[in-house]
Tab-separated table of C-alpha atoms in Angstrom:
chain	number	residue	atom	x	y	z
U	1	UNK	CA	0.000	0.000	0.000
U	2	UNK	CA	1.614	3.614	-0.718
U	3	UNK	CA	2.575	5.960	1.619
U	4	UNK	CA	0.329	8.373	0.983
U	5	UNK	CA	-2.866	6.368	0.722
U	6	UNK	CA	-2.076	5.386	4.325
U	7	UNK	CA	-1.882	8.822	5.855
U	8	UNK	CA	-4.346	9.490	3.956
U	9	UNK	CA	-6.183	6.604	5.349
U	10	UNK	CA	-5.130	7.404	9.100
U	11	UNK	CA	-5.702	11.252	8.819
U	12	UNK	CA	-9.197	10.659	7.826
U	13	UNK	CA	-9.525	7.963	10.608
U	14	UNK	CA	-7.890	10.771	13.332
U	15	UNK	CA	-10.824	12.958	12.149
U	16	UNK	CA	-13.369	10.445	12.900
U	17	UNK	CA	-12.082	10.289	16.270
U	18	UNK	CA	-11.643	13.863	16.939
U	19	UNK	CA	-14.733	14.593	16.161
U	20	UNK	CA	-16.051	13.544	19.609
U	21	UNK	CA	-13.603	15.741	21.123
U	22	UNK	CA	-15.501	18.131	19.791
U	23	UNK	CA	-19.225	16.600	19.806
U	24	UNK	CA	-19.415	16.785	24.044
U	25	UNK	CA	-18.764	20.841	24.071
U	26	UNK	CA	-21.207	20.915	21.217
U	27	UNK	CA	-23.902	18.930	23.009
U	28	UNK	CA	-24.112	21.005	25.631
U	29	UNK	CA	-26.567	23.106	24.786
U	30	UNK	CA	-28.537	21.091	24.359
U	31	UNK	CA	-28.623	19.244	27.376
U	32	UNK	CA	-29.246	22.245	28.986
U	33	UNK	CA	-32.254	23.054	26.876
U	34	UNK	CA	-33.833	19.421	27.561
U	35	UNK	CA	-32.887	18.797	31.061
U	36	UNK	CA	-32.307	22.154	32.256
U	37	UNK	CA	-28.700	21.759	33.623
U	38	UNK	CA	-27.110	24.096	34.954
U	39	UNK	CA	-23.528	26.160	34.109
U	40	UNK	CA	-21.999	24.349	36.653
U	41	UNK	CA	-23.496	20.796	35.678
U	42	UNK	CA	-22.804	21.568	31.749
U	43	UNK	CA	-19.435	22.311	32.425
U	44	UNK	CA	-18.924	19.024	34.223
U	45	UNK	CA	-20.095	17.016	31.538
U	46	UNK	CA	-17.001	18.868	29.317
U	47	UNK	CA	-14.899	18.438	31.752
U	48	UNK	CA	-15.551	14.844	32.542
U	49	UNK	CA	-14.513	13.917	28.816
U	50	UNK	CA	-11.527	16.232	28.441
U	51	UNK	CA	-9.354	15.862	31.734
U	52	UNK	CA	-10.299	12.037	31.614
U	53	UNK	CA	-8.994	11.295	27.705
U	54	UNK	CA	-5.976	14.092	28.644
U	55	UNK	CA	-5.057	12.134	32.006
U	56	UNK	CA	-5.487	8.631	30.301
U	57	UNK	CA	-3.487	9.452	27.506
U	58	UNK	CA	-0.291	8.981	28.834
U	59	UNK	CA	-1.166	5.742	30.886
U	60	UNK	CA	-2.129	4.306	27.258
U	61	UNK	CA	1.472	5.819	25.851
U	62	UNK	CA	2.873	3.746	28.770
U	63	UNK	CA	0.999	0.996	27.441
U	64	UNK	CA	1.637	0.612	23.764
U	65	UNK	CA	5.613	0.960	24.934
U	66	UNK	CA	5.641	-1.725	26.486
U	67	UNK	CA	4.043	-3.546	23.413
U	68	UNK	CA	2.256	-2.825	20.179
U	69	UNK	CA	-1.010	-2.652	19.996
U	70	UNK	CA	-2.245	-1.614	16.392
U	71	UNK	CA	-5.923	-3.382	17.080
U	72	UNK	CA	-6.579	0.030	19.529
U	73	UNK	CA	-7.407	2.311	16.559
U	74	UNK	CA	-10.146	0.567	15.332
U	75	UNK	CA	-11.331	-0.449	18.849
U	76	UNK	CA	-11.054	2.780	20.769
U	77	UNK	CA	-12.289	4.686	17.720
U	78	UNK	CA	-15.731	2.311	18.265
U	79	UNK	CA	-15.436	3.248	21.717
U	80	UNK	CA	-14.942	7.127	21.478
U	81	UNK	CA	-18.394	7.001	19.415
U	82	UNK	CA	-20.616	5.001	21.405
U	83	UNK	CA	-19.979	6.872	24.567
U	84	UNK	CA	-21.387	10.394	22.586
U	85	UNK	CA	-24.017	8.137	21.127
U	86	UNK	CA	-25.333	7.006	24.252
U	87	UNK	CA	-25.054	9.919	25.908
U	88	UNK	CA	-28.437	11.351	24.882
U	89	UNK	CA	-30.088	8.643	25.595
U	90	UNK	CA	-30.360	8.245	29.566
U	91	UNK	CA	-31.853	11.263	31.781
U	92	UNK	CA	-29.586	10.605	34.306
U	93	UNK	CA	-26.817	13.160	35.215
U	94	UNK	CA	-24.789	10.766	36.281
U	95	UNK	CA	-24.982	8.128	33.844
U	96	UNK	CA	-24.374	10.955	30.772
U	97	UNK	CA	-21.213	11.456	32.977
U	98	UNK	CA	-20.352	7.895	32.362
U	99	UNK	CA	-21.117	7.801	28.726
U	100	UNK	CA	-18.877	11.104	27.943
U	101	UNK	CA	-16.121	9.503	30.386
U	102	UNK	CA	-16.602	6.350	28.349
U	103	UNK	CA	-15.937	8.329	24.635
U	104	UNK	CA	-12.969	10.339	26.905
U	105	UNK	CA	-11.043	7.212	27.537
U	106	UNK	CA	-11.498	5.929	23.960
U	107	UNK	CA	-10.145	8.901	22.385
U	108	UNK	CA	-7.199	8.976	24.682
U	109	UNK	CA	-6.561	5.025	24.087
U	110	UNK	CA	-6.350	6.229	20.414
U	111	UNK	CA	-3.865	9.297	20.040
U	112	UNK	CA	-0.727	7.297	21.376
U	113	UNK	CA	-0.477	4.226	19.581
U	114	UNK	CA	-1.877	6.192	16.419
U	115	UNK	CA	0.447	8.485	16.659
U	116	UNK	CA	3.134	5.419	16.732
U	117	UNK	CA	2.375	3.752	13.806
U	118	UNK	CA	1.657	7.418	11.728
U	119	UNK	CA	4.959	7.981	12.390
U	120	UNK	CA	6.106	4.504	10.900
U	121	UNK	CA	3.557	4.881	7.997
U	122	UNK	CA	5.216	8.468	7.527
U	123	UNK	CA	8.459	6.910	6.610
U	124	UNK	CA	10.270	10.335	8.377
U	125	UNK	CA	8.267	12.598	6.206
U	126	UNK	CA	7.314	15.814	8.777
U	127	UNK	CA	4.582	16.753	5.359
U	128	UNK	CA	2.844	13.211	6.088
U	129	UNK	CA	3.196	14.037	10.055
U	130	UNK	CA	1.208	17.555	9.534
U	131	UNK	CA	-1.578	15.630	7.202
U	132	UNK	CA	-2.149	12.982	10.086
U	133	UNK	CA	-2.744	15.794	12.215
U	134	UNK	CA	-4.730	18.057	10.000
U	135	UNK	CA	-7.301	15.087	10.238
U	136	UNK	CA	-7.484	15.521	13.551
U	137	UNK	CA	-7.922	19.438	13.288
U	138	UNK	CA	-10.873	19.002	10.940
U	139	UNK	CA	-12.616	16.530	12.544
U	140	UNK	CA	-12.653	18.795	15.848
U	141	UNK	CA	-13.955	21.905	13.886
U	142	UNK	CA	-16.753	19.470	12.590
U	143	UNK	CA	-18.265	18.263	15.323
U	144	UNK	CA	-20.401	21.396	15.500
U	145	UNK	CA	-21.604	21.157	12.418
U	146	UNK	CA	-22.181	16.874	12.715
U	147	UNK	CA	-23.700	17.549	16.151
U	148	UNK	CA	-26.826	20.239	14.969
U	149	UNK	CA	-27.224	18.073	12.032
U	150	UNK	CA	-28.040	14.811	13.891
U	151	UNK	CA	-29.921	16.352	17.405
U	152	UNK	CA	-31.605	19.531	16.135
U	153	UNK	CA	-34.406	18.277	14.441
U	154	UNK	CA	-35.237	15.723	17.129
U	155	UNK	CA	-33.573	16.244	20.155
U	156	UNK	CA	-30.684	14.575	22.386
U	157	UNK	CA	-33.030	11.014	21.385
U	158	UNK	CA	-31.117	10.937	18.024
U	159	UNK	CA	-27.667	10.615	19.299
U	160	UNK	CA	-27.338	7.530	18.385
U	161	UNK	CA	-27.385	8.250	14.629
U	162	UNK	CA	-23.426	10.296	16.457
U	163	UNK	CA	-21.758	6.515	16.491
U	164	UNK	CA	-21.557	6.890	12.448
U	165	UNK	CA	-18.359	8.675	12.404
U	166	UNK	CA	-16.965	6.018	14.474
U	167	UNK	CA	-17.645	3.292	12.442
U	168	UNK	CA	-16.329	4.840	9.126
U	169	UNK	CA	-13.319	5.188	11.288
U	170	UNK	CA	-12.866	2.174	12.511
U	171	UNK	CA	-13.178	0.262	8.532
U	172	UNK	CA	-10.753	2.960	7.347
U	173	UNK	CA	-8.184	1.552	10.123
U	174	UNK	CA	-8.539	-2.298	8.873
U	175	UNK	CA	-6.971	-2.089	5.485
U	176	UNK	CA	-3.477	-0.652	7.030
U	177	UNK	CA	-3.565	-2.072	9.821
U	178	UNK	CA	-1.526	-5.271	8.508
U	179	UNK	CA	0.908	-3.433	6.492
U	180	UNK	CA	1.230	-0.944	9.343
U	181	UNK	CA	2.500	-4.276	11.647
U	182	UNK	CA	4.495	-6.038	8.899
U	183	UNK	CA	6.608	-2.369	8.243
U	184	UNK	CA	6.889	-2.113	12.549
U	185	UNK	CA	8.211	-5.327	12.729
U	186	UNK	CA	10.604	-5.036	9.515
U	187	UNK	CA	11.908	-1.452	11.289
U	188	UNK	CA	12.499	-3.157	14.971
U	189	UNK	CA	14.199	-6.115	13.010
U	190	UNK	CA	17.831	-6.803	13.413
U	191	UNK	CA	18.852	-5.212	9.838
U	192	UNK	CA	17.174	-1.820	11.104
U	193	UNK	CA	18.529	-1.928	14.543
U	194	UNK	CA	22.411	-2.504	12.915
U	195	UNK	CA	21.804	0.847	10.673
U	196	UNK	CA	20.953	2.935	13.467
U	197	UNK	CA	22.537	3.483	16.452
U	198	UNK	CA	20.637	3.151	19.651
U	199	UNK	CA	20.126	7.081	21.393
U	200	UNK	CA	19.649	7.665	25.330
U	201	UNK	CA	16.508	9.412	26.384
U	202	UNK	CA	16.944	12.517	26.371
U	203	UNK	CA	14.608	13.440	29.267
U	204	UNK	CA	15.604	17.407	30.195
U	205	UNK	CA	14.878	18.309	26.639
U	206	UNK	CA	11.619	16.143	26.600
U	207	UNK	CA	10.338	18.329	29.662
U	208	UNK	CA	11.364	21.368	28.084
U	209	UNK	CA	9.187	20.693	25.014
U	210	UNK	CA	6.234	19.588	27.146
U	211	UNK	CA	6.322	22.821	29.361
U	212	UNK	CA	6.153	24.663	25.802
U	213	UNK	CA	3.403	22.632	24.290
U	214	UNK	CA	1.281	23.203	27.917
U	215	UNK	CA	2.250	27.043	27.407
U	216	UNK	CA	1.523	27.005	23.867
U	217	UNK	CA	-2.271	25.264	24.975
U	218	UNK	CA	-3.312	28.059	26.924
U	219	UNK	CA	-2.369	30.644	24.785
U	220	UNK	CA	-4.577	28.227	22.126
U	221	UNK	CA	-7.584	27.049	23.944
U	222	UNK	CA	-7.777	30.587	25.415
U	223	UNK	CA	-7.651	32.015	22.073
U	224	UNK	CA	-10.804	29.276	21.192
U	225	UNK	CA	-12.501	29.964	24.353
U	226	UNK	CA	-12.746	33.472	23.848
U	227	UNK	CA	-12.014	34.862	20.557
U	228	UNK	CA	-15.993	35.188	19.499
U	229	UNK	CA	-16.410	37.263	22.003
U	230	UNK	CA	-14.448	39.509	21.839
U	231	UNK	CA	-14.274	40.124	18.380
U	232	UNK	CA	-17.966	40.865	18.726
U	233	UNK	CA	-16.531	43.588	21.345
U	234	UNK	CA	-14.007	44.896	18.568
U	235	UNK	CA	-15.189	44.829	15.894
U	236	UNK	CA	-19.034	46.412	16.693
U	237	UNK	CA	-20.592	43.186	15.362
U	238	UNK	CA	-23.051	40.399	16.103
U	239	UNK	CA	-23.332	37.177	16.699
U	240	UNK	CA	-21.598	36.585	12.849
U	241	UNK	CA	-18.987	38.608	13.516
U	242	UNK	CA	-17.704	36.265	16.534
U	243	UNK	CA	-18.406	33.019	14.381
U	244	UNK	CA	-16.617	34.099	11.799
U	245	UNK	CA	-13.410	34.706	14.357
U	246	UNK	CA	-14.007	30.839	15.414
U	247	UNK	CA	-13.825	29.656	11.826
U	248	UNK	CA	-10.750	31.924	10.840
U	249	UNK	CA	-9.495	30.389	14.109
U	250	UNK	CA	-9.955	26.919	13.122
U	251	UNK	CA	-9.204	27.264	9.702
U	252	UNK	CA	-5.713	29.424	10.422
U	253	UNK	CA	-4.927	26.272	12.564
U	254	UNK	CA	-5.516	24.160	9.825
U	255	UNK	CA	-2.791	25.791	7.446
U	256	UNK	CA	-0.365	26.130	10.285
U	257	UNK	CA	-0.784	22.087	10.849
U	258	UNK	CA	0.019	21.571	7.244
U	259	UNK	CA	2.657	24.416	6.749
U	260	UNK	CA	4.751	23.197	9.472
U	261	UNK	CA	5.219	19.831	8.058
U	262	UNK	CA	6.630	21.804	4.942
U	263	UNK	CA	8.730	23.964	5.901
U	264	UNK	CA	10.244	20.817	8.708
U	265	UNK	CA	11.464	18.988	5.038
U	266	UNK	CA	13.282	22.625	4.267
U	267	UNK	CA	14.859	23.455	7.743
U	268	UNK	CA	15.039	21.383	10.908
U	269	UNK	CA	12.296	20.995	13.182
U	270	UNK	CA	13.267	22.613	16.633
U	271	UNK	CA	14.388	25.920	13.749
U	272	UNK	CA	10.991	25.802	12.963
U	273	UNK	CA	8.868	25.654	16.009
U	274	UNK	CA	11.410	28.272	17.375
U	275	UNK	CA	10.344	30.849	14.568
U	276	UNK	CA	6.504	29.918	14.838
U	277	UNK	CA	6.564	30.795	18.729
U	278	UNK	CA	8.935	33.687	18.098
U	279	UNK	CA	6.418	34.958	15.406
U	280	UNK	CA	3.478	33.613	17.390
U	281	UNK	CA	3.824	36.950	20.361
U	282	UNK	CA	3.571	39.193	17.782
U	283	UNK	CA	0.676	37.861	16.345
U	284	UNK	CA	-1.227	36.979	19.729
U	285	UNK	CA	0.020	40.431	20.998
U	286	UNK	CA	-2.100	41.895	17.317
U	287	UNK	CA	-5.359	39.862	18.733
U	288	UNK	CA	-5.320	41.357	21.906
U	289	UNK	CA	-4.153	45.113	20.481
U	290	UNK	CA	-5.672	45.776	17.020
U	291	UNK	CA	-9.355	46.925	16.674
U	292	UNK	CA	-11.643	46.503	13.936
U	293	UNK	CA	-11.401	43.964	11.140
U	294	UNK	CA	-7.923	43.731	10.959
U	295	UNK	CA	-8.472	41.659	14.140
U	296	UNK	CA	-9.680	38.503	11.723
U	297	UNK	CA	-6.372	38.498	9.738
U	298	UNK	CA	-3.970	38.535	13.280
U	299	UNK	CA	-6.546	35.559	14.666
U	300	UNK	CA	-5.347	33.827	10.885
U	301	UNK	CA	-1.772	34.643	11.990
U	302	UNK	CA	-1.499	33.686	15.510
U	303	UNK	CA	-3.691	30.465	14.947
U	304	UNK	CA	-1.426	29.467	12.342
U	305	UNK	CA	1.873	30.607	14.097
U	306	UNK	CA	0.307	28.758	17.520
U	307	UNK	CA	-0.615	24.821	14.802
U	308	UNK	CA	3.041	25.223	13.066
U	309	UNK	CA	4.768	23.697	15.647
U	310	UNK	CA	1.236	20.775	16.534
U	311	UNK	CA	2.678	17.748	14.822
U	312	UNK	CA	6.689	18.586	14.967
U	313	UNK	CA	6.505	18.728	18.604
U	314	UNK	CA	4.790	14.951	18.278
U	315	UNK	CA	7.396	14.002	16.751
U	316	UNK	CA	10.091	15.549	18.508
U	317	UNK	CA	8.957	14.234	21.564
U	318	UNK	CA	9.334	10.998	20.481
U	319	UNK	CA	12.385	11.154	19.211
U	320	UNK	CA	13.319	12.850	22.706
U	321	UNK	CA	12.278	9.985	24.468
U	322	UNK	CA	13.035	7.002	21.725
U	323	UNK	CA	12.502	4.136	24.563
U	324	UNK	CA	9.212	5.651	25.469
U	325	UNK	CA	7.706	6.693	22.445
U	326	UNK	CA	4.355	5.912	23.296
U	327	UNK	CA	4.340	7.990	26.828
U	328	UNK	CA	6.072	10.632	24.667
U	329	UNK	CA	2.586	10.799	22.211
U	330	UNK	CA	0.318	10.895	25.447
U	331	UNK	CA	1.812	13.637	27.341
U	332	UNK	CA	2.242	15.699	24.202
U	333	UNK	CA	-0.868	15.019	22.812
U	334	UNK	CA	-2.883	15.099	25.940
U	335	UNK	CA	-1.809	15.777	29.476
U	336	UNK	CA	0.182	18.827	27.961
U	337	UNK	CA	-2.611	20.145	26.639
U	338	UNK	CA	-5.041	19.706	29.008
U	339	UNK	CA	-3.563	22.534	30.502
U	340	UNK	CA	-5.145	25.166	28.372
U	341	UNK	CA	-8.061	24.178	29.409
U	342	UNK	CA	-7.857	24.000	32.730
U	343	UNK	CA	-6.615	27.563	32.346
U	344	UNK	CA	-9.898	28.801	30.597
U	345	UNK	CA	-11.823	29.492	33.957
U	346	UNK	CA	-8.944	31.624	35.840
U	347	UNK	CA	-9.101	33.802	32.187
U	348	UNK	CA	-13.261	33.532	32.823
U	349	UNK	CA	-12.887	34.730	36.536
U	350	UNK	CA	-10.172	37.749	35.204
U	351	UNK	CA	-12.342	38.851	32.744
U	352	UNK	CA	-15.697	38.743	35.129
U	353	UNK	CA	-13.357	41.017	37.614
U	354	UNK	CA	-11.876	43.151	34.958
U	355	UNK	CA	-12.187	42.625	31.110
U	356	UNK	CA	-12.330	40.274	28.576
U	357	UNK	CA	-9.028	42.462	27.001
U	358	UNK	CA	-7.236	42.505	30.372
U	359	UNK	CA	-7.780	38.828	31.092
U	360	UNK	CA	-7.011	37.666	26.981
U	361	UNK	CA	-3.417	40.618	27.956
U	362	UNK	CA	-1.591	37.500	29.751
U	363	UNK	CA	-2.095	34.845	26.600
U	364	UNK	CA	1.022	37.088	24.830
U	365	UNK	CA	3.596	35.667	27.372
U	366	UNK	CA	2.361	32.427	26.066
U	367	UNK	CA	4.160	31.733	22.877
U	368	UNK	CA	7.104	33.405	24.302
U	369	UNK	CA	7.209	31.005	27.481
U	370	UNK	CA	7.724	28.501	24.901
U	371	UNK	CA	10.450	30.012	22.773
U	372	UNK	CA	12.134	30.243	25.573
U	373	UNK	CA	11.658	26.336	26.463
U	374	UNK	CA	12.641	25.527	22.443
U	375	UNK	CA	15.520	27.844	22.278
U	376	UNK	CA	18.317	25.829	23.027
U	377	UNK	CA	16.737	22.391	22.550
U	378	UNK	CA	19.093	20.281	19.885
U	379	UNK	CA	17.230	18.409	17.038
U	380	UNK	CA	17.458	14.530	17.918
U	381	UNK	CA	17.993	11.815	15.682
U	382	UNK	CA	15.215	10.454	14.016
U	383	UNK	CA	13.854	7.549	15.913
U	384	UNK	CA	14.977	4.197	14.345
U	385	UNK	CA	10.754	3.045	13.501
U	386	UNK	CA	10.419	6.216	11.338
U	387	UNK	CA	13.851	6.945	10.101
U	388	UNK	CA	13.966	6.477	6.114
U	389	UNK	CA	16.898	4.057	5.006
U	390	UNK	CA	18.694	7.133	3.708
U	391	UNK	CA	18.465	8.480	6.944
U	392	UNK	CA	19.730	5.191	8.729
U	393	UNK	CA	22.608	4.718	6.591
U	394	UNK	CA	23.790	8.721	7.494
U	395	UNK	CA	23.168	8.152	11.324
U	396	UNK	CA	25.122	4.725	10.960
């Protein structure tokens, strides 16, 4: 099977699981429209599904190190699904707490060992990193749309028709799955293991880059949080004017995911997440600052300088920690990033006692927290299961 029809295979599969990352936030209203929750309730339900699949992601990472486990995707891509699709169907507070949790551990069983075998499928290429996690992107920014399509018409009883997405996913997965284990096991084999050197974990610089993808979160899911509302505040506009921030939001992040991967094949990676981050205060500090509609274009910017570095920091991580690759995708891809949004009520409680400009003021430090964290990192060898044989025969 080519290359590229198996990214393009697994990026559409991330997307199908992604999607329910997005589908509990979207739910929420209505749930409180039906059963009359609460702020405080709703909220729960988000959180129950986000700080669960960001916590579990790394125990999964853990996991898949210590062997592979290819038969996940599929499995926990089921899983993700049925948990949204069942959560509309009991009245029970607690149980749609359970059903949420249930689609938040099978997205976090996903990322890590998908993430894994991307990286194999990728051969090395950082382009066929950034398309693997463009799926992802796109599949968040459609759960909205998936979400009002299924339950508007006829309320929270037609979530089951949510568990579609999941099962598309889960086919896609089955026709790479065996090449995906034949190529893992050729690259652990003794010929691949000769060709490349074994490399020591290289833990200081693996913190370094998680305390930069955390700082690059906030700035992120503040940014997401927020962003409609205050460009209805800046701009004069209505309820349009904020969704069309969200979508320039979503969309710049979708450019940045796949420019990054580019411009990693013409310059090394750590040169360009440095740049993105170093370009990335400007462009946050031009959404806070700049009135008017010239606001849209620095959302475009900063979203895009803010997604550069999303899938080169994946893969640096891994190659950071090549013994551990695994718990390297899980705290990258979750546990590091549940930190933005643990961060989005402390900017809710500074803008109640303030303003929504003051409290979005602090998100410019952001980005340059993590140039700081990036500046000095090295760029590691490739890790051995993704290195290209050109690359193996110039680390030998």
């Amino acid at each position: 099977m080519a290359a590229n029809r198996t990214i393009l295979l697994l990026s559409v599969g991330h997307g199908c699981v992604d999607v329910y990352q997005g589908a509990v936030a979207a739910l929420v209203p209505f749930f409180v429209a039906e059963r009359a929750y609460g702020y405080a309730a709703a909220s729960g339900i988000v959180l129950a599904a986000s700080l669960l699949s960001s916590v579990a992601q790394p125990l999964f990472g853990a996991l898949t190190d210590r062997r592979a486990l290819p038969w996940l995707l599929p499995v926990s891509t089921v899983v993700g699904g049925l948990g949204v699709a069942a959560s509309g169907l009991g009245g029970s507070y607690g149980l749609t707490l359970v059903c949420v949790a249930v689609s938040g551990v099978g997205v976090a069983a996903y990322h890590p060992e998908s993430a894994r075998v991307a990286r194999i499928a990728s051969r090395g290429s950082h382009t066929s990193m950034g398309w693997f996690s463009l799926g992802g992107n796109l599949g968040f920014a459609a759960a909205p749309l998936m979400v009002t399509a299924a339950v508007s018409g006829g309320g929270l009883r037609w979530t089951p028709v949510l568990v579609l997405p999941a099962l598309a996913g889960s086919v896609l997965c089955l026709p790479v799955l065996r090449v995906l284990t034949d190529r893992a096991a050729s690259a652990t084999s003794g010929t691949a293991s000769s060709c490349l050197p074994e490399v020591a974990d290289d833990v200081r610089s693996f913190v370094k880059l998680s305390v930069a993808v955390a700082a690059r979160s906030v700035a992120f899911m503040g940014l997401g949080t927020f962003v409609a509302l205050y460009a209805r505040q800046r701009t004069g506009g209505g309820t349009a004017a904020g969704t069309a921030a969200l979508t320039v939001l979503y969309l710049g992040g979708a450019v940045g995911t796949v420019l990054g991967g580019r411009l990693a094949a013409r310059w090394d990676r750590v040169t360009v997440v440095r740049g993105a981050y170093l370009a990335g205060v400007l462009a946050v500090a031009g959404v806070v600052l700049v009135p008017g509609p010239s606001l849209y274009g620095c959302v475009a910017l900063a979203s895009g300088c803010l997604y550069v570095p999303f899938s080169l920091q994946v893969t640096l991580s891994q190659d950071y920690l090549p013994s551990r690759v695994g718990t390297a995708s899980g705290v990258t891809l979750g546990l590091a990033v549940s930190v933005g949004g643990v961060a989005g009520p402390l900017i809710g409680t500074l803008a109640d006692a303030t303003s929504l400009r003051t409290a979005l003021a602090p998100l410019v430090l952001m980005p340059a927290v993590s140039y700081l964290m990036v500046r000095t990192l090295p760029e590691p060898p490739v890790h051995r299961l993704a290195a290209p044989p050109s690359e193996r025969l110039r680390q030998a």
